[in-house]
Amino acid sequence: MTAIHVAHPGAEYHVLVVGLDQALPRLAELADGQRLPLISDPRVYELYGERFASIALDEPILVPSGEAAKDWRVLENVIDRLAGLDVKRGTPI
């Protein structure tokens, strides 16, 4: 596991880079019984989406694969979907 410390004015947190087997129990702990939004590209979701079934919302937020995801309209869609789900600032994604 790799922990990346992020600190900026007004916030401080860690980004954890771990394998999926390590991440799922930690995500379940962070979820604290709530269903979490899942953002993925279709191929990755097809391969691993089912592993998140116990903690993720029923419908993932899918973004295009590769460079096509790096687009302001894609970000706008993700933000709109998260707002529509009433996702709060501290919700793990």
Short mmCIF file of C-alpha atoms in Angstrom, two decimals:
data_model
loop_
_atom_site.label_atom_id
_atom_site.label_comp_id
_atom_site.label_asym_id
_atom_site.label_seq_id
_atom_site.Cartn_x
_atom_site.Cartn_y
_atom_site.Cartn_z
CA MET A 1 0.00 0.00 0.00
CA THR A 2 1.17 3.50 -0.81
CA ALA A 3 -0.21 6.51 1.06
CA ILE A 4 0.09 9.92 -0.56
CA HIS A 5 -0.33 12.81 1.85
CA VAL A 6 -2.17 15.78 0.34
CA ALA A 7 -2.22 19.09 2.20
CA HIS A 8 -3.51 22.42 1.00
CA PRO A 9 -5.17 25.41 2.66
CA GLY A 10 -8.36 24.20 4.28
CA ALA A 11 -7.89 20.46 3.82
CA GLU A 12 -5.54 17.61 4.51
CA TYR A 13 -6.07 13.96 3.56
CA HIS A 14 -4.43 10.79 2.30
CA VAL A 15 -4.84 9.13 -1.06
CA LEU A 16 -4.32 5.39 -0.68
CA VAL A 17 -3.03 3.34 -3.60
CA VAL A 18 -3.73 -0.33 -2.91
CA GLY A 19 -4.81 -3.49 -4.64
CA LEU A 20 -8.51 -4.17 -4.95
CA ASP A 21 -8.46 -6.91 -2.32
CA GLN A 22 -7.08 -4.43 0.21
CA ALA A 23 -9.29 -1.57 -0.93
CA LEU A 24 -12.69 -3.24 -0.61
CA PRO A 25 -12.64 -3.79 3.18
CA ARG A 26 -11.37 -0.23 3.71
CA LEU A 27 -14.07 1.19 1.42
CA ALA A 28 -16.73 -0.81 3.28
CA GLU A 29 -15.43 0.66 6.53
CA LEU A 30 -15.49 4.19 5.10
CA ALA A 31 -18.98 3.64 3.68
CA ASP A 32 -20.29 2.98 7.19
CA GLY A 33 -23.37 1.20 5.84
CA GLN A 34 -24.17 3.66 3.05
CA ARG A 35 -23.99 2.77 -0.65
CA LEU A 36 -21.16 4.61 -2.41
CA PRO A 37 -21.03 6.11 -5.89
CA LEU A 38 -18.69 4.27 -8.24
CA ILE A 39 -17.02 6.00 -11.18
CA SER A 40 -15.44 3.76 -13.81
CA ASP A 41 -14.90 3.29 -17.49
CA PRO A 42 -17.04 0.54 -19.08
CA ARG A 43 -14.22 -1.97 -19.53
CA VAL A 44 -12.93 -1.74 -15.95
CA TYR A 45 -16.50 -1.89 -14.65
CA GLU A 46 -17.16 -4.98 -16.75
CA LEU A 47 -14.08 -6.67 -15.27
CA TYR A 48 -14.38 -5.59 -11.62
CA GLY A 49 -17.74 -3.91 -11.03
CA GLU A 50 -19.36 -6.93 -9.43
CA ARG A 51 -16.73 -6.92 -6.69
CA PHE A 52 -18.16 -3.58 -5.51
CA ALA A 53 -21.78 -4.80 -5.42
CA SER A 54 -21.98 -4.89 -1.63
CA ILE A 55 -20.90 -1.26 -1.16
CA ALA A 56 -21.65 0.60 -4.41
CA LEU A 57 -24.85 2.14 -5.68
CA ASP A 58 -26.69 -0.07 -8.16
CA GLU A 59 -25.82 2.10 -11.16
CA PRO A 60 -22.22 3.24 -11.70
CA ILE A 61 -21.22 6.53 -13.24
CA LEU A 62 -19.49 5.46 -16.43
CA VAL A 63 -16.97 7.66 -18.22
CA PRO A 64 -15.32 7.05 -21.59
CA SER A 65 -12.11 5.05 -21.70
CA GLY A 66 -8.73 6.67 -22.14
CA GLU A 67 -8.18 10.19 -23.38
CA ALA A 68 -11.87 10.71 -24.17
CA ALA A 69 -12.53 10.89 -20.41
CA LYS A 70 -10.30 13.97 -20.13
CA ASP A 71 -12.99 16.37 -21.26
CA TRP A 72 -14.85 19.13 -19.43
CA ARG A 73 -18.21 17.72 -20.59
CA VAL A 74 -17.38 14.37 -19.01
CA LEU A 75 -16.47 16.11 -15.75
CA GLU A 76 -19.70 18.12 -15.94
CA ASN A 77 -21.69 14.91 -16.38
CA VAL A 78 -19.96 13.27 -13.40
CA ILE A 79 -20.63 16.33 -11.21
CA ASP A 80 -24.27 16.44 -12.33
CA ARG A 81 -24.71 12.74 -11.53
CA LEU A 82 -23.07 13.14 -8.11
CA ALA A 83 -25.27 16.14 -7.35
CA GLY A 84 -28.34 14.19 -8.46
CA LEU A 85 -27.35 11.44 -6.03
CA ASP A 86 -27.01 14.07 -3.27
CA VAL A 87 -23.40 13.02 -2.66
CA LYS A 88 -21.88 15.04 0.17
CA ARG A 89 -18.38 16.45 0.35
CA GLY A 90 -17.08 13.73 2.66
CA THR A 91 -18.56 10.79 0.76
CA PRO A 92 -15.95 8.31 -0.47
CA ILE A 93 -16.08 7.83 -4.24
#
